[in-house]
Amino acid sequence: MANIITIDGPSASGKSTIGLLFAQKIGYQFIDSGIFYRLGSLLVLKYKVPLNDIISISKIFKKLNPKFNLINGRQAILIEDENVTSILHSEKVNKITPILAAYKQVRDILKIKQQKIGSISNTIMAGRDIGSEIFPESKLKFYITASPEVRAKRRFKSMSKENSKLTYEQVLEETKKRDYQDSTRLISPLRIPDKAIIIDTTKMNIEKTLKKLEDYYINSPIFNA
Ligand code: DC
């Protein structure tokens, strides 16, 4: 059986950055489950599928077969042979992804895909419901969070490079809106999984956070198995 470490948390909490670095350090594969929701959303936009056409939306998510390639030394995500890495976090995709992620049909389809990926090799998977719904039996679960203001500041820093008109206040408002959408939806809302270790990164840098995760890993049943 492959080991699985789960990292959940709200948007821009740093879980993907930390998860990837942590995975590289301990030799696990890293999967950001949010990418699957974003890829499906991108295709829904591409094919102009109405957001209430759940049959067509389900077909798109079922067929989802992304490729993860190294291009110029960086991880690139390809779908239907197109490199979509740079548009996965566009405002259009940001807007519709929480809507599609709230459909039970979409979540059921992605649950099977995510469980399959995690069963193949040792994996760190990040998302909103990984420790609670996808791998509830995981022996090491983290919940990484930070204040909305700090998370908005981090997102503003990366987003303002692409959109110079964007203000910090807009990003803060959008961050709070996404928190509300993710935590109040009826199906698999964002929540702290049972037995998860809570790490608040509001006043912690990447190195310190990484060290904390490593310490828990070394003392966990996974490491000592
Ligand atoms: O982590 P992210 O910002 O890339 O996630 C994009 C959207 O997908 C966000 O609205 C939450 C949703 N999501 C989810 O519902 N469950 C997951 N396991 C991962 C992401």
mmCIF file with all atom_site columns, N, CA, C and O and ligand atoms in Angstrom, residues 11 15 32-34 37-38 89 97-98 101 107 127-130 178 182 185, ligand 1:
data_model
loop_
_atom_site.group_PDB
_atom_site.id
_atom_site.type_symbol
_atom_site.label_atom_id
_atom_site.label_alt_id
_atom_site.label_comp_id
_atom_site.label_asym_id
_atom_site.label_entity_id
_atom_site.label_seq_id
_atom_site.pdbx_PDB_ins_code
_atom_site.Cartn_x
_atom_site.Cartn_y
_atom_site.Cartn_z
_atom_site.occupancy
_atom_site.B_iso_or_equiv
_atom_site.pdbx_formal_charge
_atom_site.auth_seq_id
_atom_site.auth_comp_id
_atom_site.auth_asym_id
_atom_site.auth_atom_id
_atom_site.pdbx_PDB_model_num
ATOM   1  N N  . SER A 1 11  ? -7.940  28.778 0.164   1.00 0.00 ? 11  SER A N  1
ATOM   2  C CA . SER A 1 11  ? -7.160  29.235 -0.986  1.00 0.00 ? 11  SER A CA 1
ATOM   3  C C  . SER A 1 11  ? -6.003  30.122 -0.519  1.00 0.00 ? 11  SER A C  1
ATOM   4  O O  . SER A 1 11  ? -6.138  30.885 0.443   1.00 0.00 ? 11  SER A O  1
ATOM   5  N N  . LYS A 1 15  ? -0.532  25.876 0.785   1.00 0.00 ? 15  LYS A N  1
ATOM   6  C CA . LYS A 1 15  ? -0.472  24.404 0.853   1.00 0.00 ? 15  LYS A CA 1
ATOM   7  C C  . LYS A 1 15  ? 0.184   23.769 -0.377  1.00 0.00 ? 15  LYS A C  1
ATOM   8  O O  . LYS A 1 15  ? 0.874   22.765 -0.234  1.00 0.00 ? 15  LYS A O  1
ATOM   9  N N  . ASP A 1 32  ? -1.722  18.427 -6.661  1.00 0.00 ? 32  ASP A N  1
ATOM   10 C CA . ASP A 1 32  ? -2.588  19.521 -6.235  1.00 0.00 ? 32  ASP A CA 1
ATOM   11 C C  . ASP A 1 32  ? -3.977  19.234 -6.811  1.00 0.00 ? 32  ASP A C  1
ATOM   12 O O  . ASP A 1 32  ? -4.207  19.416 -8.009  1.00 0.00 ? 32  ASP A O  1
ATOM   13 N N  . SER A 1 33  ? -4.898  18.770 -5.971  1.00 0.00 ? 33  SER A N  1
ATOM   14 C CA . SER A 1 33  ? -6.202  18.336 -6.490  1.00 0.00 ? 33  SER A CA 1
ATOM   15 C C  . SER A 1 33  ? -6.996  19.489 -7.119  1.00 0.00 ? 33  SER A C  1
ATOM   16 O O  . SER A 1 33  ? -7.831  19.274 -7.982  1.00 0.00 ? 33  SER A O  1
ATOM   17 N N  . GLY A 1 34  ? -6.711  20.722 -6.694  1.00 0.00 ? 34  GLY A N  1
ATOM   18 C CA . GLY A 1 34  ? -7.402  21.884 -7.260  1.00 0.00 ? 34  GLY A CA 1
ATOM   19 C C  . GLY A 1 34  ? -7.186  21.997 -8.767  1.00 0.00 ? 34  GLY A C  1
ATOM   20 O O  . GLY A 1 34  ? -8.037  22.515 -9.495  1.00 0.00 ? 34  GLY A O  1
ATOM   21 N N  . TYR A 1 37  ? -9.988  20.440 -10.763 1.00 0.00 ? 37  TYR A N  1
ATOM   22 C CA . TYR A 1 37  ? -11.189 21.289 -10.826 1.00 0.00 ? 37  TYR A CA 1
ATOM   23 C C  . TYR A 1 37  ? -10.958 22.425 -11.827 1.00 0.00 ? 37  TYR A C  1
ATOM   24 O O  . TYR A 1 37  ? -11.840 22.802 -12.587 1.00 0.00 ? 37  TYR A O  1
ATOM   25 N N  . ARG A 1 38  ? -9.733  22.949 -11.814 1.00 0.00 ? 38  ARG A N  1
ATOM   26 C CA . ARG A 1 38  ? -9.429  24.054 -12.722 1.00 0.00 ? 38  ARG A CA 1
ATOM   27 C C  . ARG A 1 38  ? -9.385  23.602 -14.188 1.00 0.00 ? 38  ARG A C  1
ATOM   28 O O  . ARG A 1 38  ? -9.863  24.309 -15.084 1.00 0.00 ? 38  ARG A O  1
ATOM   29 N N  . HIS A 1 89  ? -4.866  29.683 -13.651 1.00 0.00 ? 89  HIS A N  1
ATOM   30 C CA . HIS A 1 89  ? -5.209  30.549 -12.522 1.00 0.00 ? 89  HIS A CA 1
ATOM   31 C C  . HIS A 1 89  ? -5.736  31.904 -12.997 1.00 0.00 ? 89  HIS A C  1
ATOM   32 O O  . HIS A 1 89  ? -5.666  32.893 -12.274 1.00 0.00 ? 89  HIS A O  1
ATOM   33 N N  . THR A 1 97  ? -14.686 27.928 -11.226 1.00 0.00 ? 97  THR A N  1
ATOM   34 C CA . THR A 1 97  ? -14.261 26.679 -10.569 1.00 0.00 ? 97  THR A CA 1
ATOM   35 C C  . THR A 1 97  ? -15.058 26.371 -9.284  1.00 0.00 ? 97  THR A C  1
ATOM   36 O O  . THR A 1 97  ? -15.526 25.242 -9.120  1.00 0.00 ? 97  THR A O  1
ATOM   37 N N  . PRO A 1 98  ? -15.263 27.334 -8.380  1.00 0.00 ? 98  PRO A N  1
ATOM   38 C CA . PRO A 1 98  ? -16.038 26.996 -7.165  1.00 0.00 ? 98  PRO A CA 1
ATOM   39 C C  . PRO A 1 98  ? -17.470 26.564 -7.485  1.00 0.00 ? 98  PRO A C  1
ATOM   40 O O  . PRO A 1 98  ? -18.047 25.766 -6.757  1.00 0.00 ? 98  PRO A O  1
ATOM   41 N N  . ALA A 1 101 ? -17.122 22.997 -8.674  1.00 0.00 ? 101 ALA A N  1
ATOM   42 C CA . ALA A 1 101 ? -16.639 22.154 -7.560  1.00 0.00 ? 101 ALA A CA 1
ATOM   43 C C  . ALA A 1 101 ? -17.750 21.859 -6.553  1.00 0.00 ? 101 ALA A C  1
ATOM   44 O O  . ALA A 1 101 ? -17.609 20.990 -5.706  1.00 0.00 ? 101 ALA A O  1
ATOM   45 N N  . ARG A 1 107 ? -17.634 16.084 -8.099  1.00 0.00 ? 107 ARG A N  1
ATOM   46 C CA . ARG A 1 107 ? -16.807 15.625 -6.976  1.00 0.00 ? 107 ARG A CA 1
ATOM   47 C C  . ARG A 1 107 ? -16.677 14.101 -6.972  1.00 0.00 ? 107 ARG A C  1
ATOM   48 O O  . ARG A 1 107 ? -15.617 13.558 -6.688  1.00 0.00 ? 107 ARG A O  1
ATOM   49 N N  . GLY A 1 127 ? -5.597  19.914 -1.079  1.00 0.00 ? 127 GLY A N  1
ATOM   50 C CA . GLY A 1 127 ? -6.929  20.310 -1.542  1.00 0.00 ? 127 GLY A CA 1
ATOM   51 C C  . GLY A 1 127 ? -7.798  20.854 -0.428  1.00 0.00 ? 127 GLY A C  1
ATOM   52 O O  . GLY A 1 127 ? -7.295  21.507 0.503   1.00 0.00 ? 127 GLY A O  1
ATOM   53 N N  . ARG A 1 128 ? -9.107  20.602 -0.560  1.00 0.00 ? 128 ARG A N  1
ATOM   54 C CA . ARG A 1 128 ? -10.060 21.095 0.435   1.00 0.00 ? 128 ARG A CA 1
ATOM   55 C C  . ARG A 1 128 ? -10.690 19.963 1.237   1.00 0.00 ? 128 ARG A C  1
ATOM   56 O O  . ARG A 1 128 ? -11.168 20.173 2.343   1.00 0.00 ? 128 ARG A O  1
ATOM   57 N N  . ASP A 1 129 ? -10.725 18.759 0.635   1.00 0.00 ? 129 ASP A N  1
ATOM   58 C CA . ASP A 1 129 ? -11.461 17.646 1.250   1.00 0.00 ? 129 ASP A CA 1
ATOM   59 C C  . ASP A 1 129 ? -10.635 16.360 1.221   1.00 0.00 ? 129 ASP A C  1
ATOM   60 O O  . ASP A 1 129 ? -11.176 15.270 1.290   1.00 0.00 ? 129 ASP A O  1
ATOM   61 N N  . ILE A 1 130 ? -9.321  16.490 1.093   1.00 0.00 ? 130 ILE A N  1
ATOM   62 C CA . ILE A 1 130 ? -8.484  15.297 0.886   1.00 0.00 ? 130 ILE A CA 1
ATOM   63 C C  . ILE A 1 130 ? -8.411  14.450 2.163   1.00 0.00 ? 130 ILE A C  1
ATOM   64 O O  . ILE A 1 130 ? -8.592  13.234 2.115   1.00 0.00 ? 130 ILE A O  1
ATOM   65 N N  . ARG A 1 178 ? -14.363 33.458 -1.707  1.00 0.00 ? 178 ARG A N  1
ATOM   66 C CA . ARG A 1 178 ? -14.042 32.048 -2.002  1.00 0.00 ? 178 ARG A CA 1
ATOM   67 C C  . ARG A 1 178 ? -14.065 31.211 -0.730  1.00 0.00 ? 178 ARG A C  1
ATOM   68 O O  . ARG A 1 178 ? -14.514 30.075 -0.735  1.00 0.00 ? 178 ARG A O  1
ATOM   69 N N  . ASP A 1 182 ? -16.408 28.010 -0.485  1.00 0.00 ? 182 ASP A N  1
ATOM   70 C CA . ASP A 1 182 ? -15.814 26.689 -0.234  1.00 0.00 ? 182 ASP A CA 1
ATOM   71 C C  . ASP A 1 182 ? -16.283 26.082 1.089   1.00 0.00 ? 182 ASP A C  1
ATOM   72 O O  . ASP A 1 182 ? -16.397 24.868 1.206   1.00 0.00 ? 182 ASP A O  1
ATOM   73 N N  . ARG A 1 185 ? -20.601 25.344 0.996   1.00 0.00 ? 185 ARG A N  1
ATOM   74 C CA . ARG A 1 185 ? -21.283 24.487 0.019   1.00 0.00 ? 185 ARG A CA 1
ATOM   75 C C  . ARG A 1 185 ? -21.765 23.210 0.719   1.00 0.00 ? 185 ARG A C  1
ATOM   76 O O  . ARG A 1 185 ? -21.161 22.746 1.703   1.00 0.00 ? 185 ARG A O  1
HETATM 77 O O1 . DC  B 2 .   ? -6.764  25.144 -4.487  1.00 0.00 ? 1   DC  B O1 1
HETATM 78 P P1 . DC  B 2 .   ? -7.342  25.910 -5.693  1.00 0.00 ? 1   DC  B P1 1
HETATM 79 O O2 . DC  B 2 .   ? -7.540  27.376 -5.421  1.00 0.00 ? 1   DC  B O2 1
HETATM 80 O O3 . DC  B 2 .   ? -6.565  25.678 -6.945  1.00 0.00 ? 1   DC  B O3 1
HETATM 81 O O4 . DC  B 2 .   ? -8.818  25.284 -5.914  1.00 0.00 ? 1   DC  B O4 1
HETATM 82 C C1 . DC  B 2 .   ? -9.633  25.703 -6.964  1.00 0.00 ? 1   DC  B C1 1
HETATM 83 C C2 . DC  B 2 .   ? -11.096 25.465 -6.624  1.00 0.00 ? 1   DC  B C2 1
HETATM 84 O O5 . DC  B 2 .   ? -11.352 24.058 -6.553  1.00 0.00 ? 1   DC  B O5 1
HETATM 85 C C3 . DC  B 2 .   ? -11.588 26.077 -5.313  1.00 0.00 ? 1   DC  B C3 1
HETATM 86 O O6 . DC  B 2 .   ? -12.817 26.737 -5.531  1.00 0.00 ? 1   DC  B O6 1
HETATM 87 C C4 . DC  B 2 .   ? -11.844 24.910 -4.422  1.00 0.00 ? 1   DC  B C4 1
HETATM 88 C C5 . DC  B 2 .   ? -12.000 23.736 -5.339  1.00 0.00 ? 1   DC  B C5 1
HETATM 89 N N1 . DC  B 2 .   ? -11.404 22.542 -4.774  1.00 0.00 ? 1   DC  B N1 1
HETATM 90 C C6 . DC  B 2 .   ? -12.227 21.693 -4.090  1.00 0.00 ? 1   DC  B C6 1
HETATM 91 O O7 . DC  B 2 .   ? -13.419 21.956 -3.964  1.00 0.00 ? 1   DC  B O7 1
HETATM 92 N N2 . DC  B 2 .   ? -11.728 20.526 -3.582  1.00 0.00 ? 1   DC  B N2 1
HETATM 93 C C7 . DC  B 2 .   ? -10.424 20.220 -3.707  1.00 0.00 ? 1   DC  B C7 1
HETATM 94 N N3 . DC  B 2 .   ? -9.970  19.073 -3.192  1.00 0.00 ? 1   DC  B N3 1
HETATM 95 C C8 . DC  B 2 .   ? -9.553  21.109 -4.386  1.00 0.00 ? 1   DC  B C8 1
HETATM 96 C C9 . DC  B 2 .   ? -10.072 22.265 -4.899  1.00 0.00 ? 1   DC  B C9 1
#
